[in-house]
């Protein structure tokens, strides 16, 4: 029986609510497909601060290191907003986790079912068949981690802050390799997004992507686009992209834009794959919903569990090689949602169901 050994970091506010439901779905498919589950829960984010004085406690890191993957909920919220920026749950938990496990490849599917086009702020005629694109974001380089990163007082008394955008060719090559794999699994189309008209890092980015694709995947249709144009094109005609790959900060911004045009954050999952392999020889990864902790609806039992459930599917696919089970979960979510089960965020005034009922519908579809 394949063993699914993973860490459960539910986090704050709706994090634990949707995690409970995602685990319920996983238990169901595990029984159907003969998988053994072995998971350990650990505190992260605000829960880490409250219970251990740290957003990413050492004990939590240990639990993650002993696992083959991390199933992550979401962290942060008003309760910890008064802390200094560096101690905020988002920054003090997520970023160190990414760095610690070298989770350099962030895969964010932008998926909007045709039946849900009303949920998108884009006009229906721009997306008659919904949206189906993928953002590949470099996650451990660029402005987020480059040194120097500091705020100093200058001799003249003025204050100056600096972040450093830095990329090595090897970092660009490995994210390009991830993008190639993603493009090959779809339409053999890849768009690389940069700012090569201004930034040195982007000049290296474009050259490296071009050379790497020419050498390793000449069959791909590779295009390049400046990031400002890409932001505009995403709003104009998102499906002109199939897979796009970009550096850390550009990907942060474009993936939020992608999320909003896809209607609800409650439907989008993501995978952050590491450079290292797990005990099965597959990428160690962190899997999380795209939305945040949604403090305004926490505790009401109305949060959309789909993104967390779809994150389970991504975990089974990438870190455990269980493509069939992953695809079954994705199909069940689609069936439940397009069949009329809608949480409030995707109901558009029609009757809505709560977190548990939504999950029940997905389990029934399985
Ligand atoms: C994301 C988030 C994070 C990021 C924040 C919470 C640090 O916005 O995953 O996109 O900027 O990467
Ligand atoms: Mg973001």
PDB file of N, CA and C in Angstrom, residues 210-309:
ATOM      1  N   UNK A 210      15.825  31.295 -23.162  1.00  0.00           N
ATOM      2  CA  UNK A 210      15.924  31.044 -24.605  1.00  0.00           C
ATOM      3  C   UNK A 210      16.894  29.899 -24.891  1.00  0.00           C
ATOM      4  N   UNK A 211      18.085  29.979 -24.290  1.00  0.00           N
ATOM      5  CA  UNK A 211      19.096  28.963 -24.558  1.00  0.00           C
ATOM      6  C   UNK A 211      18.695  27.597 -24.000  1.00  0.00           C
ATOM      7  N   UNK A 212      18.113  27.625 -22.792  1.00  0.00           N
ATOM      8  CA  UNK A 212      17.766  26.359 -22.142  1.00  0.00           C
ATOM      9  C   UNK A 212      16.665  25.627 -22.904  1.00  0.00           C
ATOM     10  N   UNK A 213      15.670  26.391 -23.362  1.00  0.00           N
ATOM     11  CA  UNK A 213      14.573  25.778 -24.122  1.00  0.00           C
ATOM     12  C   UNK A 213      15.091  25.275 -25.470  1.00  0.00           C
ATOM     13  N   UNK A 214      15.947  26.077 -26.130  1.00  0.00           N
ATOM     14  CA  UNK A 214      16.497  25.651 -27.426  1.00  0.00           C
ATOM     15  C   UNK A 214      17.244  24.330 -27.282  1.00  0.00           C
ATOM     16  N   UNK A 215      17.939  24.176 -26.167  1.00  0.00           N
ATOM     17  CA  UNK A 215      18.746  22.978 -25.972  1.00  0.00           C
ATOM     18  C   UNK A 215      17.909  21.769 -25.515  1.00  0.00           C
ATOM     19  N   UNK A 216      16.975  22.026 -24.570  1.00  0.00           N
ATOM     20  CA  UNK A 216      16.296  20.886 -23.940  1.00  0.00           C
ATOM     21  C   UNK A 216      14.874  20.647 -24.414  1.00  0.00           C
ATOM     22  N   UNK A 217      14.255  21.655 -25.031  1.00  0.00           N
ATOM     23  CA  UNK A 217      12.850  21.468 -25.444  1.00  0.00           C
ATOM     24  C   UNK A 217      12.563  22.290 -26.701  1.00  0.00           C
ATOM     25  N   UNK A 218      13.313  21.998 -27.773  1.00  0.00           N
ATOM     26  CA  UNK A 218      13.162  22.802 -28.990  1.00  0.00           C
ATOM     27  C   UNK A 218      11.753  22.708 -29.582  1.00  0.00           C
ATOM     28  N   UNK A 219      10.990  21.682 -29.177  1.00  0.00           N
ATOM     29  CA  UNK A 219       9.638  21.521 -29.733  1.00  0.00           C
ATOM     30  C   UNK A 219       8.658  22.544 -29.139  1.00  0.00           C
ATOM     31  N   UNK A 220       9.035  23.206 -28.069  1.00  0.00           N
ATOM     32  CA  UNK A 220       8.116  24.166 -27.445  1.00  0.00           C
ATOM     33  C   UNK A 220       8.019  25.457 -28.253  1.00  0.00           C
ATOM     34  N   UNK A 221       6.808  26.028 -28.307  1.00  0.00           N
ATOM     35  CA  UNK A 221       6.652  27.373 -28.862  1.00  0.00           C
ATOM     36  C   UNK A 221       6.915  28.345 -27.718  1.00  0.00           C
ATOM     37  N   UNK A 222       8.094  28.948 -27.729  1.00  0.00           N
ATOM     38  CA  UNK A 222       8.497  29.845 -26.644  1.00  0.00           C
ATOM     39  C   UNK A 222       8.320  31.294 -27.069  1.00  0.00           C
ATOM     40  N   UNK A 223       7.656  32.072 -26.223  1.00  0.00           N
ATOM     41  CA  UNK A 223       7.547  33.509 -26.467  1.00  0.00           C
ATOM     42  C   UNK A 223       8.023  34.252 -25.228  1.00  0.00           C
ATOM     43  N   UNK A 224       8.276  35.537 -25.385  1.00  0.00           N
ATOM     44  CA  UNK A 224       8.699  36.375 -24.257  1.00  0.00           C
ATOM     45  C   UNK A 224       7.780  37.586 -24.189  1.00  0.00           C
ATOM     46  N   UNK A 225       7.542  38.070 -22.991  1.00  0.00           N
ATOM     47  CA  UNK A 225       6.687  39.242 -22.852  1.00  0.00           C
ATOM     48  C   UNK A 225       7.176  40.080 -21.671  1.00  0.00           C
ATOM     49  N   UNK A 226       7.116  41.401 -21.823  1.00  0.00           N
ATOM     50  CA  UNK A 226       7.446  42.261 -20.683  1.00  0.00           C
ATOM     51  C   UNK A 226       6.323  42.180 -19.653  1.00  0.00           C
ATOM     52  N   UNK A 227       6.700  42.322 -18.399  1.00  0.00           N
ATOM     53  CA  UNK A 227       5.728  42.069 -17.330  1.00  0.00           C
ATOM     54  C   UNK A 227       4.571  43.073 -17.330  1.00  0.00           C
ATOM     55  N   UNK A 228       4.843  44.322 -17.695  1.00  0.00           N
ATOM     56  CA  UNK A 228       3.736  45.294 -17.716  1.00  0.00           C
ATOM     57  C   UNK A 228       2.725  44.924 -18.790  1.00  0.00           C
ATOM     58  N   UNK A 229       3.239  44.498 -19.927  1.00  0.00           N
ATOM     59  CA  UNK A 229       2.337  44.044 -20.992  1.00  0.00           C
ATOM     60  C   UNK A 229       1.584  42.782 -20.550  1.00  0.00           C
ATOM     61  N   UNK A 230       2.294  41.880 -19.872  1.00  0.00           N
ATOM     62  CA  UNK A 230       1.657  40.633 -19.429  1.00  0.00           C
ATOM     63  C   UNK A 230       0.479  40.926 -18.490  1.00  0.00           C
ATOM     64  N   UNK A 231       0.657  41.915 -17.618  1.00  0.00           N
ATOM     65  CA  UNK A 231      -0.428  42.280 -16.693  1.00  0.00           C
ATOM     66  C   UNK A 231      -1.658  42.724 -17.489  1.00  0.00           C
ATOM     67  N   UNK A 232      -1.390  43.465 -18.573  1.00  0.00           N
ATOM     68  CA  UNK A 232      -2.476  43.966 -19.413  1.00  0.00           C
ATOM     69  C   UNK A 232      -3.111  42.814 -20.208  1.00  0.00           C
ATOM     70  N   UNK A 233      -2.257  41.962 -20.784  1.00  0.00           N
ATOM     71  CA  UNK A 233      -2.776  40.858 -21.608  1.00  0.00           C
ATOM     72  C   UNK A 233      -3.603  39.867 -20.789  1.00  0.00           C
ATOM     73  N   UNK A 234      -3.229  39.686 -19.519  1.00  0.00           N
ATOM     74  CA  UNK A 234      -3.984  38.786 -18.646  1.00  0.00           C
ATOM     75  C   UNK A 234      -5.422  39.269 -18.487  1.00  0.00           C
ATOM     76  N   UNK A 235      -5.582  40.578 -18.409  1.00  0.00           N
ATOM     77  CA  UNK A 235      -6.918  41.137 -18.233  1.00  0.00           C
ATOM     78  C   UNK A 235      -7.674  41.169 -19.565  1.00  0.00           C
ATOM     79  N   UNK A 236      -6.927  41.238 -20.677  1.00  0.00           N
ATOM     80  CA  UNK A 236      -7.552  41.366 -21.989  1.00  0.00           C
ATOM     81  C   UNK A 236      -7.985  40.004 -22.543  1.00  0.00           C
ATOM     82  N   UNK A 237      -7.061  39.037 -22.468  1.00  0.00           N
ATOM     83  CA  UNK A 237      -7.321  37.735 -23.081  1.00  0.00           C
ATOM     84  C   UNK A 237      -6.464  36.683 -22.374  1.00  0.00           C
ATOM     85  N   UNK A 238      -6.883  36.261 -21.190  1.00  0.00           N
ATOM     86  CA  UNK A 238      -6.017  35.392 -20.375  1.00  0.00           C
ATOM     87  C   UNK A 238      -5.626  34.092 -21.062  1.00  0.00           C
ATOM     88  N   UNK A 239      -6.538  33.548 -21.883  1.00  0.00           N
ATOM     89  CA  UNK A 239      -6.241  32.238 -22.482  1.00  0.00           C
ATOM     90  C   UNK A 239      -5.212  32.289 -23.604  1.00  0.00           C
ATOM     91  N   UNK A 240      -4.720  33.489 -23.956  1.00  0.00           N
ATOM     92  CA  UNK A 240      -3.606  33.546 -24.916  1.00  0.00           C
ATOM     93  C   UNK A 240      -2.360  32.946 -24.271  1.00  0.00           C
ATOM     94  N   UNK A 241      -2.337  32.924 -22.927  1.00  0.00           N
ATOM     95  CA  UNK A 241      -1.252  32.228 -22.231  1.00  0.00           C
ATOM     96  C   UNK A 241      -1.685  30.773 -22.078  1.00  0.00           C
ATOM     97  N   UNK A 242      -0.707  29.911 -22.032  1.00  0.00           N
ATOM     98  CA  UNK A 242      -1.062  28.572 -21.574  1.00  0.00           C
ATOM     99  C   UNK A 242      -0.276  28.334 -20.293  1.00  0.00           C
ATOM    100  N   UNK A 243       1.039  28.281 -20.431  1.00  0.00           N
ATOM    101  CA  UNK A 243       1.910  28.260 -19.260  1.00  0.00           C
ATOM    102  C   UNK A 243       2.793  29.492 -19.350  1.00  0.00           C
ATOM    103  N   UNK A 244       2.868  30.277 -18.281  1.00  0.00           N
ATOM    104  CA  UNK A 244       3.871  31.335 -18.274  1.00  0.00           C
ATOM    105  C   UNK A 244       4.781  31.183 -17.068  1.00  0.00           C
ATOM    106  N   UNK A 245       6.035  31.594 -17.261  1.00  0.00           N
ATOM    107  CA  UNK A 245       7.043  31.437 -16.212  1.00  0.00           C
ATOM    108  C   UNK A 245       7.666  32.796 -15.943  1.00  0.00           C
ATOM    109  N   UNK A 246       7.883  33.095 -14.659  1.00  0.00           N
ATOM    110  CA  UNK A 246       8.417  34.410 -14.335  1.00  0.00           C
ATOM    111  C   UNK A 246       9.121  34.426 -12.990  1.00  0.00           C
ATOM    112  N   UNK A 247       9.829  35.518 -12.718  1.00  0.00           N
ATOM    113  CA  UNK A 247      10.595  35.593 -11.473  1.00  0.00           C
ATOM    114  C   UNK A 247       9.664  35.857 -10.272  1.00  0.00           C
ATOM    115  N   UNK A 248      10.242  35.814  -9.103  1.00  0.00           N
ATOM    116  CA  UNK A 248       9.490  35.780  -7.852  1.00  0.00           C
ATOM    117  C   UNK A 248       8.445  36.898  -7.690  1.00  0.00           C
ATOM    118  N   UNK A 249       8.887  38.141  -7.740  1.00  0.00           N
ATOM    119  CA  UNK A 249       7.969  39.242  -7.463  1.00  0.00           C
ATOM    120  C   UNK A 249       6.957  39.458  -8.600  1.00  0.00           C
ATOM    121  N   UNK A 250       7.413  39.322  -9.848  1.00  0.00           N
ATOM    122  CA  UNK A 250       6.472  39.440 -10.962  1.00  0.00           C
ATOM    123  C   UNK A 250       5.392  38.358 -10.819  1.00  0.00           C
ATOM    124  N   UNK A 251       5.832  37.168 -10.414  1.00  0.00           N
ATOM    125  CA  UNK A 251       4.889  36.056 -10.256  1.00  0.00           C
ATOM    126  C   UNK A 251       3.919  36.290  -9.113  1.00  0.00           C
ATOM    127  N   UNK A 252       4.407  36.935  -8.055  1.00  0.00           N
ATOM    128  CA  UNK A 252       3.523  37.263  -6.932  1.00  0.00           C
ATOM    129  C   UNK A 252       2.376  38.141  -7.429  1.00  0.00           C
ATOM    130  N   UNK A 253       2.738  39.159  -8.197  1.00  0.00           N
ATOM    131  CA  UNK A 253       1.739  40.131  -8.653  1.00  0.00           C
ATOM    132  C   UNK A 253       0.830  39.520  -9.724  1.00  0.00           C
ATOM    133  N   UNK A 254       1.431  38.892 -10.714  1.00  0.00           N
ATOM    134  CA  UNK A 254       0.611  38.333 -11.803  1.00  0.00           C
ATOM    135  C   UNK A 254      -0.294  37.205 -11.308  1.00  0.00           C
ATOM    136  N   UNK A 255       0.168  36.449 -10.313  1.00  0.00           N
ATOM    137  CA  UNK A 255      -0.677  35.340  -9.855  1.00  0.00           C
ATOM    138  C   UNK A 255      -1.880  35.858  -9.069  1.00  0.00           C
ATOM    139  N   UNK A 256      -1.745  37.001  -8.409  1.00  0.00           N
ATOM    140  CA  UNK A 256      -2.930  37.590  -7.765  1.00  0.00           C
ATOM    141  C   UNK A 256      -3.910  38.110  -8.817  1.00  0.00           C
ATOM    142  N   UNK A 257      -3.357  38.689  -9.877  1.00  0.00           N
ATOM    143  CA  UNK A 257      -4.240  39.147 -10.954  1.00  0.00           C
ATOM    144  C   UNK A 257      -4.956  37.945 -11.573  1.00  0.00           C
ATOM    145  N   UNK A 258      -4.193  36.882 -11.765  1.00  0.00           N
ATOM    146  CA  UNK A 258      -4.780  35.663 -12.320  1.00  0.00           C
ATOM    147  C   UNK A 258      -5.878  35.131 -11.402  1.00  0.00           C
ATOM    148  N   UNK A 259      -5.624  35.197 -10.106  1.00  0.00           N
ATOM    149  CA  UNK A 259      -6.614  34.690  -9.147  1.00  0.00           C
ATOM    150  C   UNK A 259      -7.913  35.483  -9.236  1.00  0.00           C
ATOM    151  N   UNK A 260      -7.802  36.793  -9.359  1.00  0.00           N
ATOM    152  CA  UNK A 260      -9.043  37.577  -9.359  1.00  0.00           C
ATOM    153  C   UNK A 260      -9.827  37.366 -10.648  1.00  0.00           C
ATOM    154  N   UNK A 261      -9.130  37.223 -11.779  1.00  0.00           N
ATOM    155  CA  UNK A 261      -9.895  36.996 -13.013  1.00  0.00           C
ATOM    156  C   UNK A 261     -10.500  35.593 -13.023  1.00  0.00           C
ATOM    157  N   UNK A 262      -9.963  34.708 -12.184  1.00  0.00           N
ATOM    158  CA  UNK A 262     -10.540  33.361 -12.090  1.00  0.00           C
ATOM    159  C   UNK A 262     -11.694  33.307 -11.101  1.00  0.00           C
ATOM    160  N   UNK A 263     -12.123  34.455 -10.628  1.00  0.00           N
ATOM    161  CA  UNK A 263     -13.364  34.496  -9.866  1.00  0.00           C
ATOM    162  C   UNK A 263     -13.187  34.459  -8.370  1.00  0.00           C
ATOM    163  N   UNK A 264     -12.818  33.331  -7.826  1.00  0.00           N
ATOM    164  CA  UNK A 264     -12.715  33.268  -6.372  1.00  0.00           C
ATOM    165  C   UNK A 264     -11.410  32.642  -5.949  1.00  0.00           C
ATOM    166  N   UNK A 265     -10.779  33.267  -4.965  1.00  0.00           N
ATOM    167  CA  UNK A 265      -9.569  32.700  -4.375  1.00  0.00           C
ATOM    168  C   UNK A 265      -9.868  31.345  -3.753  1.00  0.00           C
ATOM    169  N   UNK A 266     -11.121  31.131  -3.426  1.00  0.00           N
ATOM    170  CA  UNK A 266     -11.520  29.886  -2.773  1.00  0.00           C
ATOM    171  C   UNK A 266     -11.433  28.668  -3.665  1.00  0.00           C
ATOM    172  N   UNK A 267     -11.130  28.890  -4.958  1.00  0.00           N
ATOM    173  CA  UNK A 267     -11.056  27.760  -5.896  1.00  0.00           C
ATOM    174  C   UNK A 267      -9.631  27.437  -6.321  1.00  0.00           C
ATOM    175  N   UNK A 268      -8.645  28.261  -5.937  1.00  0.00           N
ATOM    176  CA  UNK A 268      -7.305  28.086  -6.505  1.00  0.00           C
ATOM    177  C   UNK A 268      -6.299  27.492  -5.519  1.00  0.00           C
ATOM    178  N   UNK A 269      -5.601  26.488  -6.008  1.00  0.00           N
ATOM    179  CA  UNK A 269      -4.598  25.812  -5.195  1.00  0.00           C
ATOM    180  C   UNK A 269      -3.218  26.134  -5.742  1.00  0.00           C
ATOM    181  N   UNK A 270      -2.186  25.748  -5.012  1.00  0.00           N
ATOM    182  CA  UNK A 270      -0.849  25.922  -5.557  1.00  0.00           C
ATOM    183  C   UNK A 270       0.120  24.898  -4.987  1.00  0.00           C
ATOM    184  N   UNK A 271       1.157  24.651  -5.766  1.00  0.00           N
ATOM    185  CA  UNK A 271       2.201  23.724  -5.351  1.00  0.00           C
ATOM    186  C   UNK A 271       3.523  24.469  -5.341  1.00  0.00           C
ATOM    187  N   UNK A 272       4.309  24.289  -4.301  1.00  0.00           N
ATOM    188  CA  UNK A 272       5.660  24.848  -4.264  1.00  0.00           C
ATOM    189  C   UNK A 272       6.634  23.686  -4.150  1.00  0.00           C
ATOM    190  N   UNK A 273       7.303  23.400  -5.256  1.00  0.00           N
ATOM    191  CA  UNK A 273       8.153  22.212  -5.299  1.00  0.00           C
ATOM    192  C   UNK A 273       9.592  22.534  -4.937  1.00  0.00           C
ATOM    193  N   UNK A 274      10.201  21.612  -4.217  1.00  0.00           N
ATOM    194  CA  UNK A 274      11.557  21.834  -3.739  1.00  0.00           C
ATOM    195  C   UNK A 274      12.608  21.284  -4.672  1.00  0.00           C
ATOM    196  N   UNK A 275      13.837  21.713  -4.418  1.00  0.00           N
ATOM    197  CA  UNK A 275      14.958  21.189  -5.180  1.00  0.00           C
ATOM    198  C   UNK A 275      15.266  19.772  -4.718  1.00  0.00           C
ATOM    199  N   UNK A 276      14.913  19.479  -3.465  1.00  0.00           N
ATOM    200  CA  UNK A 276      15.236  18.164  -2.907  1.00  0.00           C
ATOM    201  C   UNK A 276      14.164  17.129  -3.186  1.00  0.00           C
ATOM    202  N   UNK A 277      14.561  15.862  -3.094  1.00  0.00           N
ATOM    203  CA  UNK A 277      13.616  14.765  -3.315  1.00  0.00           C
ATOM    204  C   UNK A 277      13.156  14.212  -1.966  1.00  0.00           C
ATOM    205  N   UNK A 278      11.937  13.681  -1.944  1.00  0.00           N
ATOM    206  CA  UNK A 278      11.439  13.046  -0.727  1.00  0.00           C
ATOM    207  C   UNK A 278      11.830  11.561  -0.718  1.00  0.00           C
ATOM    208  N   UNK A 279      11.324  10.817   0.262  1.00  0.00           N
ATOM    209  CA  UNK A 279      11.777   9.425   0.403  1.00  0.00           C
ATOM    210  C   UNK A 279      11.314   8.554  -0.761  1.00  0.00           C
ATOM    211  N   UNK A 280      10.404   9.066  -1.584  1.00  0.00           N
ATOM    212  CA  UNK A 280       9.965   8.311  -2.761  1.00  0.00           C
ATOM    213  C   UNK A 280      10.739   8.709  -4.021  1.00  0.00           C
ATOM    214  N   UNK A 281      11.689   9.629  -3.847  1.00  0.00           N
ATOM    215  CA  UNK A 281      12.454  10.092  -5.009  1.00  0.00           C
ATOM    216  C   UNK A 281      11.700  11.115  -5.834  1.00  0.00           C
ATOM    217  N   UNK A 282      10.604  11.638  -5.290  1.00  0.00           N
ATOM    218  CA  UNK A 282       9.807  12.665  -5.974  1.00  0.00           C
ATOM    219  C   UNK A 282      10.049  14.004  -5.281  1.00  0.00           C
ATOM    220  N   UNK A 283       9.655  15.118  -5.913  1.00  0.00           N
ATOM    221  CA  UNK A 283       9.930  16.414  -5.282  1.00  0.00           C
ATOM    222  C   UNK A 283       9.221  16.571  -3.933  1.00  0.00           C
ATOM    223  N   UNK A 284       9.983  16.998  -2.942  1.00  0.00           N
ATOM    224  CA  UNK A 284       9.377  17.433  -1.691  1.00  0.00           C
ATOM    225  C   UNK A 284       8.636  18.726  -2.029  1.00  0.00           C
ATOM    226  N   UNK A 285       7.455  18.923  -1.485  1.00  0.00           N
ATOM    227  CA  UNK A 285       6.723  20.140  -1.844  1.00  0.00           C
ATOM    228  C   UNK A 285       5.784  20.616  -0.753  1.00  0.00           C
ATOM    229  N   UNK A 286       5.384  21.859  -0.895  1.00  0.00           N
ATOM    230  CA  UNK A 286       4.393  22.451   0.005  1.00  0.00           C
ATOM    231  C   UNK A 286       3.160  22.791  -0.830  1.00  0.00           C
ATOM    232  N   UNK A 287       1.999  22.421  -0.322  1.00  0.00           N
ATOM    233  CA  UNK A 287       0.767  22.568  -1.095  1.00  0.00           C
ATOM    234  C   UNK A 287      -0.212  23.426  -0.313  1.00  0.00           C
ATOM    235  N   UNK A 288      -0.682  24.489  -0.955  1.00  0.00           N
ATOM    236  CA  UNK A 288      -1.525  25.416  -0.196  1.00  0.00           C
ATOM    237  C   UNK A 288      -2.569  26.079  -1.083  1.00  0.00           C
ATOM    238  N   UNK A 289      -3.690  26.467  -0.469  1.00  0.00           N
ATOM    239  CA  UNK A 289      -4.676  27.239  -1.219  1.00  0.00           C
ATOM    240  C   UNK A 289      -4.152  28.639  -1.497  1.00  0.00           C
ATOM    241  N   UNK A 290      -4.659  29.272  -2.555  1.00  0.00           N
ATOM    242  CA  UNK A 290      -4.175  30.602  -2.918  1.00  0.00           C
ATOM    243  C   UNK A 290      -4.753  31.689  -2.017  1.00  0.00           C
ATOM    244  N   UNK A 291      -5.942  31.448  -1.484  1.00  0.00           N
ATOM    245  CA  UNK A 291      -6.589  32.473  -0.661  1.00  0.00           C
ATOM    246  C   UNK A 291      -5.946  32.564   0.707  1.00  0.00           C
ATOM    247  N   UNK A 292      -6.293  33.583   1.451  1.00  0.00           N
ATOM    248  CA  UNK A 292      -5.709  33.761   2.775  1.00  0.00           C
ATOM    249  C   UNK A 292      -6.566  33.134   3.862  1.00  0.00           C
ATOM    250  N   UNK A 293      -6.442  33.694   5.070  1.00  0.00           N
ATOM    251  CA  UNK A 293      -7.119  33.129   6.229  1.00  0.00           C
ATOM    252  C   UNK A 293      -8.567  33.609   6.365  1.00  0.00           C
ATOM    253  N   UNK A 294      -8.973  34.576   5.549  1.00  0.00           N
ATOM    254  CA  UNK A 294     -10.358  35.084   5.538  1.00  0.00           C
ATOM    255  C   UNK A 294     -10.955  35.264   6.941  1.00  0.00           C
ATOM    256  N   UNK A 295     -10.330  36.108   7.784  1.00  0.00           N
ATOM    257  CA  UNK A 295     -10.807  36.262   9.167  1.00  0.00           C
ATOM    258  C   UNK A 295     -12.280  36.668   9.252  1.00  0.00           C
ATOM    259  N   UNK A 296     -12.762  37.399   8.238  1.00  0.00           N
ATOM    260  CA  UNK A 296     -14.149  37.878   8.279  1.00  0.00           C
ATOM    261  C   UNK A 296     -15.177  36.750   8.262  1.00  0.00           C
ATOM    262  N   UNK A 297     -14.826  35.619   7.677  1.00  0.00           N
ATOM    263  CA  UNK A 297     -15.803  34.523   7.632  1.00  0.00           C
ATOM    264  C   UNK A 297     -15.383  33.330   8.492  1.00  0.00           C
ATOM    265  N   UNK A 298     -14.279  33.471   9.220  1.00  0.00           N
ATOM    266  CA  UNK A 298     -13.788  32.350  10.033  1.00  0.00           C
ATOM    267  C   UNK A 298     -14.810  31.982  11.106  1.00  0.00           C
ATOM    268  N   UNK A 299     -14.919  30.698  11.382  1.00  0.00           N
ATOM    269  CA  UNK A 299     -15.789  30.221  12.451  1.00  0.00           C
ATOM    270  C   UNK A 299     -17.251  30.121  12.070  1.00  0.00           C
ATOM    271  N   UNK A 300     -17.586  30.506  10.852  1.00  0.00           N
ATOM    272  CA  UNK A 300     -18.995  30.490  10.445  1.00  0.00           C
ATOM    273  C   UNK A 300     -19.369  29.238   9.644  1.00  0.00           C
ATOM    274  N   UNK A 301     -18.357  28.449   9.309  1.00  0.00           N
ATOM    275  CA  UNK A 301     -18.649  27.229   8.553  1.00  0.00           C
ATOM    276  C   UNK A 301     -19.071  27.486   7.124  1.00  0.00           C
ATOM    277  N   UNK A 302     -18.646  28.621   6.564  1.00  0.00           N
ATOM    278  CA  UNK A 302     -19.073  28.941   5.197  1.00  0.00           C
ATOM    279  C   UNK A 302     -17.913  29.068   4.205  1.00  0.00           C
ATOM    280  N   UNK A 303     -16.684  28.885   4.693  1.00  0.00           N
ATOM    281  CA  UNK A 303     -15.525  29.035   3.801  1.00  0.00           C
ATOM    282  C   UNK A 303     -15.548  27.970   2.701  1.00  0.00           C
ATOM    283  N   UNK A 304     -15.051  28.330   1.559  1.00  0.00           N
ATOM    284  CA  UNK A 304     -14.970  27.404   0.428  1.00  0.00           C
ATOM    285  C   UNK A 304     -13.781  26.448   0.634  1.00  0.00           C
ATOM    286  N   UNK A 305     -14.032  25.149   0.757  1.00  0.00           N
ATOM    287  CA  UNK A 305     -12.927  24.205   1.006  1.00  0.00           C
ATOM    288  C   UNK A 305     -12.231  23.741  -0.278  1.00  0.00           C
ATOM    289  N   UNK A 306     -12.729  24.164  -1.446  1.00  0.00           N
ATOM    290  CA  UNK A 306     -12.242  23.584  -2.715  1.00  0.00           C
ATOM    291  C   UNK A 306     -10.746  23.773  -2.915  1.00  0.00           C
ATOM    292  N   UNK A 307     -10.239  24.982  -2.645  1.00  0.00           N
ATOM    293  CA  UNK A 307      -8.819  25.231  -2.885  1.00  0.00           C
ATOM    294  C   UNK A 307      -7.941  24.308  -2.034  1.00  0.00           C
ATOM    295  N   UNK A 308      -8.359  24.096  -0.786  1.00  0.00           N
ATOM    296  CA  UNK A 308      -7.572  23.206   0.079  1.00  0.00           C
ATOM    297  C   UNK A 308      -7.664  21.768  -0.414  1.00  0.00           C
ATOM    298  N   UNK A 309      -8.830  21.386  -0.882  1.00  0.00           N
ATOM    299  CA  UNK A 309      -9.018  20.027  -1.400  1.00  0.00           C
ATOM    300  C   UNK A 309      -8.218  19.833  -2.688  1.00  0.00           C
TER     301      UNK A 309
END
